[in-house]
């Protein structure tokens, strides 16, 4: 970018305190706040998992943003948008909701640890729901930061289905890689459900070959502008894939997360794109 990024959209799988603290949830909580404190505009999105207490966290539906249906696997799925504020951070969080996908109390596995069979559709719904909502907000992000596997289809949809929308014409995508990549496979027909806009068979060939967490991350990287290695346990093959594609790749060390300097490192990375 010729000028520094001024508007940053955070698309997170988890944000503390709405879900328990974890590497991703902590990043989702403090990186947006730190970015805003550095005089940038921010918006933050996450799924509205059923474990989130709406009354305690004061979530409420945004009627003007809700009401759209997204068609996934030939089924209409109502898109509901809710919002809440993190008072200590002076930030708002938007929640993507749908009773079929996000009413259950767990995040991505049932009480026995079994990976949800519809996690593929949940990722599709979340990515498209975020982009449609940002369009309705009429807020044009310079950077879209995707964190957590459920956000990994957003880069594909942005570049193939929303690339001609003026809201996203100057948006660059930063992909944070964490150690949440599913080891299980998604449903065998995952790739067939993804088609939307100008998405082609070539774009999703990796997921057609093997619909797993690594290939989902590689698909995200393929359509990203920069990648941040945010965990120690990211497979070397995935990092090599990103570098071989000529992407800007940065690694955030554990020390940076410990002392808080990761916020400046991320913001410097945004400004390089």
mmCIF file of C-alpha atoms in Angstrom:
data_model
loop_
_atom_site.group_PDB
_atom_site.id
_atom_site.type_symbol
_atom_site.label_atom_id
_atom_site.label_comp_id
_atom_site.label_asym_id
_atom_site.label_seq_id
_atom_site.Cartn_x
_atom_site.Cartn_y
_atom_site.Cartn_z
ATOM 1 C CA UNK A 1 0.000 0.000 0.000
ATOM 2 C CA UNK A 2 1.149 3.514 -0.741
ATOM 3 C CA UNK A 3 -0.381 4.769 2.501
ATOM 4 C CA UNK A 4 -0.719 2.985 5.793
ATOM 5 C CA UNK A 5 -3.809 0.868 6.319
ATOM 6 C CA UNK A 6 -6.486 2.874 8.103
ATOM 7 C CA UNK A 7 -9.400 0.432 8.281
ATOM 8 C CA UNK A 8 -8.909 -3.133 9.510
ATOM 9 C CA UNK A 9 -11.587 -5.831 9.533
ATOM 10 C CA UNK A 10 -10.942 -8.683 11.966
ATOM 11 C CA UNK A 11 -12.657 -11.966 11.127
ATOM 12 C CA UNK A 12 -12.068 -14.279 14.072
ATOM 13 C CA UNK A 13 -13.151 -17.767 15.013
ATOM 14 C CA UNK A 14 -13.004 -16.798 18.695
ATOM 15 C CA UNK A 15 -12.899 -13.613 20.760
ATOM 16 C CA UNK A 16 -12.447 -13.484 24.538
ATOM 17 C CA UNK A 17 -14.506 -12.943 26.758
ATOM 18 C CA UNK A 18 -17.305 -14.439 24.645
ATOM 19 C CA UNK A 19 -15.480 -17.766 24.616
ATOM 20 C CA UNK A 20 -12.766 -19.022 27.016
ATOM 21 C CA UNK A 21 -9.230 -17.699 26.677
ATOM 22 C CA UNK A 22 -7.065 -19.408 24.076
ATOM 23 C CA UNK A 23 -4.351 -18.320 21.672
ATOM 24 C CA UNK A 24 -6.887 -17.279 19.042
ATOM 25 C CA UNK A 25 -9.471 -15.836 21.454
ATOM 26 C CA UNK A 26 -6.844 -13.696 23.165
ATOM 27 C CA UNK A 27 -5.570 -12.400 19.828
ATOM 28 C CA UNK A 28 -9.160 -11.684 18.803
ATOM 29 C CA UNK A 29 -9.673 -9.661 21.975
ATOM 30 C CA UNK A 30 -6.506 -7.576 22.202
ATOM 31 C CA UNK A 31 -5.267 -7.121 18.621
ATOM 32 C CA UNK A 32 -8.377 -5.164 17.508
ATOM 33 C CA UNK A 33 -8.157 -2.980 20.615
ATOM 34 C CA UNK A 34 -4.445 -2.354 20.109
ATOM 35 C CA UNK A 35 -5.002 -1.577 16.429
ATOM 36 C CA UNK A 36 -7.742 0.903 17.300
ATOM 37 C CA UNK A 37 -5.462 2.537 19.873
ATOM 38 C CA UNK A 38 -3.004 3.074 17.021
ATOM 39 C CA UNK A 39 -5.582 5.354 15.388
ATOM 40 C CA UNK A 40 -7.024 2.863 12.917
ATOM 41 C CA UNK A 41 -10.721 2.117 12.431
ATOM 42 C CA UNK A 42 -11.638 -1.473 13.181
ATOM 43 C CA UNK A 43 -14.574 -3.864 12.908
ATOM 44 C CA UNK A 44 -14.562 -7.366 14.419
ATOM 45 C CA UNK A 45 -16.672 -10.432 13.566
ATOM 46 C CA UNK A 46 -17.052 -13.920 15.042
ATOM 47 C CA UNK A 47 -19.686 -16.684 14.981
ATOM 48 C CA UNK A 48 -22.439 -16.492 17.600
ATOM 49 C CA UNK A 49 -21.847 -19.893 19.182
ATOM 50 C CA UNK A 50 -24.586 -21.219 21.447
ATOM 51 C CA UNK A 51 -22.220 -21.185 24.417
ATOM 52 C CA UNK A 52 -22.267 -17.386 24.400
ATOM 53 C CA UNK A 53 -24.649 -16.051 27.043
ATOM 54 C CA UNK A 54 -26.548 -13.352 25.178
ATOM 55 C CA UNK A 55 -28.078 -11.756 28.271
ATOM 56 C CA UNK A 56 -24.817 -11.627 30.230
ATOM 57 C CA UNK A 57 -22.891 -10.244 27.251
ATOM 58 C CA UNK A 58 -25.745 -7.962 26.156
ATOM 59 C CA UNK A 59 -25.970 -9.187 22.581
ATOM 60 C CA UNK A 60 -28.796 -7.763 20.538
ATOM 61 C CA UNK A 61 -29.930 -8.279 16.971
ATOM 62 C CA UNK A 62 -29.244 -5.571 14.399
ATOM 63 C CA UNK A 63 -32.471 -5.652 12.418
ATOM 64 C CA UNK A 64 -31.206 -3.485 9.556
ATOM 65 C CA UNK A 65 -28.368 -5.946 8.919
ATOM 66 C CA UNK A 66 -30.350 -9.161 9.361
ATOM 67 C CA UNK A 67 -32.984 -10.642 7.096
ATOM 68 C CA UNK A 68 -30.918 -11.968 4.200
ATOM 69 C CA UNK A 69 -30.928 -15.651 3.229
ATOM 70 C CA UNK A 70 -27.782 -17.410 2.041
ATOM 71 C CA UNK A 71 -28.247 -20.462 -0.184
ATOM 72 C CA UNK A 72 -25.903 -23.283 0.814
ATOM 73 C CA UNK A 73 -26.238 -26.761 -0.673
ATOM 74 C CA UNK A 74 -29.594 -25.713 -2.178
ATOM 75 C CA UNK A 75 -30.998 -24.676 1.206
ATOM 76 C CA UNK A 76 -31.982 -21.172 2.292
ATOM 77 C CA UNK A 77 -30.227 -20.232 5.537
ATOM 78 C CA UNK A 78 -31.362 -17.030 7.313
ATOM 79 C CA UNK A 79 -28.519 -14.677 8.225
ATOM 80 C CA UNK A 80 -28.926 -13.045 11.628
ATOM 81 C CA UNK A 81 -26.543 -10.325 12.788
ATOM 82 C CA UNK A 82 -26.050 -9.489 16.441
ATOM 83 C CA UNK A 83 -23.739 -7.041 18.143
ATOM 84 C CA UNK A 84 -22.204 -6.481 21.567
ATOM 85 C CA UNK A 85 -19.631 -4.148 23.067
ATOM 86 C CA UNK A 86 -16.457 -4.842 24.997
ATOM 87 C CA UNK A 87 -16.605 -1.789 27.235
ATOM 88 C CA UNK A 88 -13.014 -2.017 28.469
ATOM 89 C CA UNK A 89 -11.745 -2.053 24.893
ATOM 90 C CA UNK A 90 -14.224 0.512 23.494
ATOM 91 C CA UNK A 91 -14.926 -1.904 20.646
ATOM 92 C CA UNK A 92 -17.969 -3.598 19.151
ATOM 93 C CA UNK A 93 -18.144 -7.192 18.009
ATOM 94 C CA UNK A 94 -20.531 -8.347 15.291
ATOM 95 C CA UNK A 95 -21.821 -11.917 15.499
ATOM 96 C CA UNK A 96 -22.858 -14.093 12.547
ATOM 97 C CA UNK A 97 -25.785 -16.230 13.657
ATOM 98 C CA UNK A 98 -28.052 -18.936 12.293
ATOM 99 C CA UNK A 99 -30.049 -21.437 14.349
ATOM 100 C CA UNK A 100 -29.078 -24.423 12.207
ATOM 101 C CA UNK A 101 -25.343 -23.741 12.411
ATOM 102 C CA UNK A 102 -24.612 -21.888 15.628
ATOM 103 C CA UNK A 103 -27.297 -22.642 18.204
ATOM 104 C CA UNK A 104 -25.442 -25.677 19.628
ATOM 105 C CA UNK A 105 -23.419 -25.043 22.770
ATOM 106 C CA UNK A 106 -20.064 -26.282 21.465
ATOM 107 C CA UNK A 107 -17.715 -24.509 19.055
ATOM 108 C CA UNK A 108 -16.754 -27.172 16.494
ATOM 109 C CA UNK A 109 -16.971 -30.554 18.262
ATOM 110 C CA UNK A 110 -19.687 -32.255 20.299
ATOM 111 C CA UNK A 111 -19.332 -33.277 23.948
ATOM 112 C CA UNK A 112 -17.624 -36.514 22.887
ATOM 113 C CA UNK A 113 -15.071 -34.595 20.818
ATOM 114 C CA UNK A 114 -16.548 -35.536 17.437
ATOM 115 C CA UNK A 115 -16.026 -32.961 14.685
ATOM 116 C CA UNK A 116 -19.376 -31.588 13.528
ATOM 117 C CA UNK A 117 -20.447 -33.042 10.185
ATOM 118 C CA UNK A 118 -21.658 -29.643 8.965
ATOM 119 C CA UNK A 119 -18.503 -27.697 9.842
ATOM 120 C CA UNK A 120 -17.916 -27.231 6.121
ATOM 121 C CA UNK A 121 -21.265 -25.463 5.717
ATOM 122 C CA UNK A 122 -20.678 -23.433 8.861
ATOM 123 C CA UNK A 123 -17.422 -22.109 7.365
ATOM 124 C CA UNK A 124 -19.178 -21.249 4.100
ATOM 125 C CA UNK A 125 -21.990 -19.468 5.932
ATOM 126 C CA UNK A 126 -19.642 -17.541 8.199
ATOM 127 C CA UNK A 127 -17.390 -16.269 5.389
ATOM 128 C CA UNK A 128 -20.220 -15.203 3.129
ATOM 129 C CA UNK A 129 -22.182 -13.770 6.054
ATOM 130 C CA UNK A 130 -19.290 -11.519 7.061
ATOM 131 C CA UNK A 131 -18.809 -10.181 3.535
ATOM 132 C CA UNK A 132 -22.515 -9.515 3.016
ATOM 133 C CA UNK A 133 -22.730 -7.712 6.347
ATOM 134 C CA UNK A 134 -19.705 -5.516 5.639
ATOM 135 C CA UNK A 135 -21.356 -4.565 2.343
ATOM 136 C CA UNK A 136 -24.476 -3.513 4.241
ATOM 137 C CA UNK A 137 -22.356 -1.496 6.652
ATOM 138 C CA UNK A 138 -20.877 0.334 3.644
ATOM 139 C CA UNK A 139 -17.506 0.216 5.343
ATOM 140 C CA UNK A 140 -14.550 -0.383 3.037
ATOM 141 C CA UNK A 141 -11.659 -2.177 4.818
ATOM 142 C CA UNK A 142 -8.054 -1.710 3.759
ATOM 143 C CA UNK A 143 -7.068 -4.941 5.516
ATOM 144 C CA UNK A 144 -9.141 -8.042 6.229
ATOM 145 C CA UNK A 145 -7.448 -10.163 8.882
ATOM 146 C CA UNK A 146 -8.667 -13.778 8.991
ATOM 147 C CA UNK A 147 -7.899 -15.776 12.136
ATOM 148 C CA UNK A 148 -9.091 -19.335 12.813
ATOM 149 C CA UNK A 149 -10.023 -22.120 10.394
ATOM 150 C CA UNK A 150 -13.699 -21.139 10.167
ATOM 151 C CA UNK A 151 -12.610 -17.885 8.470
ATOM 152 C CA UNK A 152 -10.481 -19.617 5.833
ATOM 153 C CA UNK A 153 -12.970 -19.467 2.969
ATOM 154 C CA UNK A 154 -13.262 -15.694 3.158
ATOM 155 C CA UNK A 155 -10.140 -14.981 1.035
ATOM 156 C CA UNK A 156 -11.494 -17.199 -1.748
ATOM 157 C CA UNK A 157 -14.918 -15.561 -1.722
ATOM 158 C CA UNK A 158 -13.483 -12.058 -1.557
ATOM 159 C CA UNK A 159 -11.225 -12.561 -4.569
ATOM 160 C CA UNK A 160 -13.642 -14.645 -6.662
ATOM 161 C CA UNK A 161 -17.168 -13.507 -5.760
ATOM 162 C CA UNK A 162 -16.792 -9.972 -4.380
ATOM 163 C CA UNK A 163 -13.751 -8.678 -6.262
ATOM 164 C CA UNK A 164 -15.801 -6.241 -8.346
ATOM 165 C CA UNK A 165 -17.647 -4.766 -5.388
ATOM 166 C CA UNK A 166 -16.336 -1.231 -4.692
ATOM 167 C CA UNK A 167 -16.465 -1.879 -0.943
ATOM 168 C CA UNK A 168 -13.664 -4.429 -1.329
ATOM 169 C CA UNK A 169 -11.807 -3.044 -4.342
ATOM 170 C CA UNK A 170 -8.750 -2.032 -2.283
ATOM 171 C CA UNK A 171 -8.925 -4.703 0.423
ATOM 172 C CA UNK A 172 -5.853 -6.813 1.191
ATOM 173 C CA UNK A 173 -6.118 -10.086 3.094
ATOM 174 C CA UNK A 174 -3.892 -11.143 5.981
ATOM 175 C CA UNK A 175 -4.157 -14.786 6.992
ATOM 176 C CA UNK A 176 -3.101 -15.750 10.523
ATOM 177 C CA UNK A 177 -2.152 -19.407 10.802
ATOM 178 C CA UNK A 178 -2.850 -20.997 14.180
ATOM 179 C CA UNK A 179 -2.635 -24.535 15.499
ATOM 180 C CA UNK A 180 -6.420 -24.941 15.297
ATOM 181 C CA UNK A 181 -6.296 -26.571 11.850
ATOM 182 C CA UNK A 182 -8.700 -29.548 11.967
ATOM 183 C CA UNK A 183 -7.028 -32.916 11.807
ATOM 184 C CA UNK A 184 -10.332 -34.477 10.752
ATOM 185 C CA UNK A 185 -11.648 -34.355 7.205
ATOM 186 C CA UNK A 186 -14.641 -32.272 6.298
ATOM 187 C CA UNK A 187 -17.578 -33.825 4.435
ATOM 188 C CA UNK A 188 -16.570 -35.484 1.125
ATOM 189 C CA UNK A 189 -18.647 -33.028 -0.921
ATOM 190 C CA UNK A 190 -17.292 -29.907 0.821
ATOM 191 C CA UNK A 191 -15.871 -28.488 -2.413
ATOM 192 C CA UNK A 192 -19.152 -28.900 -4.290
ATOM 193 C CA UNK A 193 -20.931 -26.697 -1.730
ATOM 194 C CA UNK A 194 -18.432 -23.845 -2.067
ATOM 195 C CA UNK A 195 -19.349 -22.717 -5.593
ATOM 196 C CA UNK A 196 -20.561 -19.112 -5.585
ATOM 197 C CA UNK A 197 -19.913 -16.166 -7.881
ATOM 198 C CA UNK A 198 -16.851 -16.807 -10.037
ATOM 199 C CA UNK A 199 -15.452 -19.629 -7.899
ATOM 200 C CA UNK A 200 -14.180 -22.296 -10.304
ATOM 201 C CA UNK A 201 -13.190 -25.940 -9.974
ATOM 202 C CA UNK A 202 -9.540 -24.919 -10.274
ATOM 203 C CA UNK A 203 -9.887 -22.609 -7.258
ATOM 204 C CA UNK A 204 -10.974 -25.449 -4.983
ATOM 205 C CA UNK A 205 -8.995 -28.334 -6.462
ATOM 206 C CA UNK A 206 -7.141 -28.926 -3.188
ATOM 207 C CA UNK A 207 -10.388 -29.420 -1.291
ATOM 208 C CA UNK A 208 -11.693 -31.688 -4.023
ATOM 209 C CA UNK A 209 -8.590 -33.828 -3.659
ATOM 210 C CA UNK A 210 -8.633 -33.924 0.156
ATOM 211 C CA UNK A 211 -11.100 -31.824 2.174
ATOM 212 C CA UNK A 212 -8.978 -31.385 5.286
ATOM 213 C CA UNK A 213 -7.703 -28.558 7.467
ATOM 214 C CA UNK A 214 -4.324 -28.259 5.719
ATOM 215 C CA UNK A 215 -5.880 -27.939 2.276
ATOM 216 C CA UNK A 216 -8.433 -25.450 3.602
ATOM 217 C CA UNK A 217 -5.540 -23.336 4.932
ATOM 218 C CA UNK A 218 -3.689 -23.660 1.611
ATOM 219 C CA UNK A 219 -6.827 -22.538 -0.221
ATOM 220 C CA UNK A 220 -7.015 -19.513 2.084
ATOM 221 C CA UNK A 221 -3.343 -18.719 1.471
ATOM 222 C CA UNK A 222 -3.807 -18.988 -2.283
ATOM 223 C CA UNK A 223 -6.142 -15.991 -2.183
ATOM 224 C CA UNK A 224 -4.407 -13.987 0.554
ATOM 225 C CA UNK A 225 -1.909 -11.151 0.242
ATOM 226 C CA UNK A 226 0.119 -11.887 3.356
ATOM 227 C CA UNK A 227 0.444 -14.679 5.903
ATOM 228 C CA UNK A 228 1.353 -14.489 9.581
ATOM 229 C CA UNK A 229 2.631 -17.661 11.255
ATOM 230 C CA UNK A 230 1.109 -17.142 14.695
ATOM 231 C CA UNK A 231 1.711 -20.578 16.259
ATOM 232 C CA UNK A 232 4.736 -22.750 16.797
ATOM 233 C CA UNK A 233 3.082 -25.919 15.477
ATOM 234 C CA UNK A 234 2.250 -24.905 11.910
ATOM 235 C CA UNK A 235 3.349 -27.665 9.484
ATOM 236 C CA UNK A 236 6.507 -26.766 7.570
ATOM 237 C CA UNK A 237 4.821 -27.892 4.337
ATOM 238 C CA UNK A 238 2.120 -25.245 4.804
ATOM 239 C CA UNK A 239 4.656 -22.477 5.439
ATOM 240 C CA UNK A 240 6.634 -23.587 2.384
ATOM 241 C CA UNK A 241 3.445 -23.532 0.298
ATOM 242 C CA UNK A 242 2.860 -19.901 1.282
ATOM 243 C CA UNK A 243 6.449 -18.861 0.534
ATOM 244 C CA UNK A 244 6.484 -20.734 -2.782
ATOM 245 C CA UNK A 245 3.508 -18.653 -3.878
ATOM 246 C CA UNK A 246 5.506 -15.477 -3.326
ATOM 247 C CA UNK A 247 3.423 -14.324 -0.368
ATOM 248 C CA UNK A 248 4.781 -12.032 2.305
ATOM 249 C CA UNK A 249 5.211 -14.303 5.323
ATOM 250 C CA UNK A 250 5.887 -13.059 8.852
ATOM 251 C CA UNK A 251 6.388 -15.071 12.025
ATOM 252 C CA UNK A 252 5.274 -13.755 15.391
ATOM 253 C CA UNK A 253 7.417 -15.219 18.156
ATOM 254 C CA UNK A 254 6.068 -16.321 21.512
ATOM 255 C CA UNK A 255 8.081 -13.537 23.176
ATOM 256 C CA UNK A 256 6.133 -10.934 21.190
ATOM 257 C CA UNK A 257 2.827 -12.332 22.409
ATOM 258 C CA UNK A 258 4.163 -12.377 25.950
ATOM 259 C CA UNK A 259 5.305 -8.750 26.010
ATOM 260 C CA UNK A 260 2.548 -7.307 23.796
ATOM 261 C CA UNK A 261 4.830 -6.193 20.962
ATOM 262 C CA UNK A 262 2.895 -8.432 18.544
ATOM 263 C CA UNK A 263 0.368 -5.614 18.113
ATOM 264 C CA UNK A 264 2.984 -3.341 16.559
ATOM 265 C CA UNK A 265 4.337 -6.240 14.492
ATOM 266 C CA UNK A 266 0.900 -6.991 13.048
ATOM 267 C CA UNK A 267 0.222 -3.320 12.313
ATOM 268 C CA UNK A 268 3.584 -2.931 10.592
ATOM 269 C CA UNK A 269 2.738 -5.985 8.485
ATOM 270 C CA UNK A 270 -0.628 -4.470 7.502
ATOM 271 C CA UNK A 271 1.140 -1.343 6.281
ATOM 272 C CA UNK A 272 3.512 -3.361 4.067
ATOM 273 C CA UNK A 273 0.746 -4.790 1.897
#
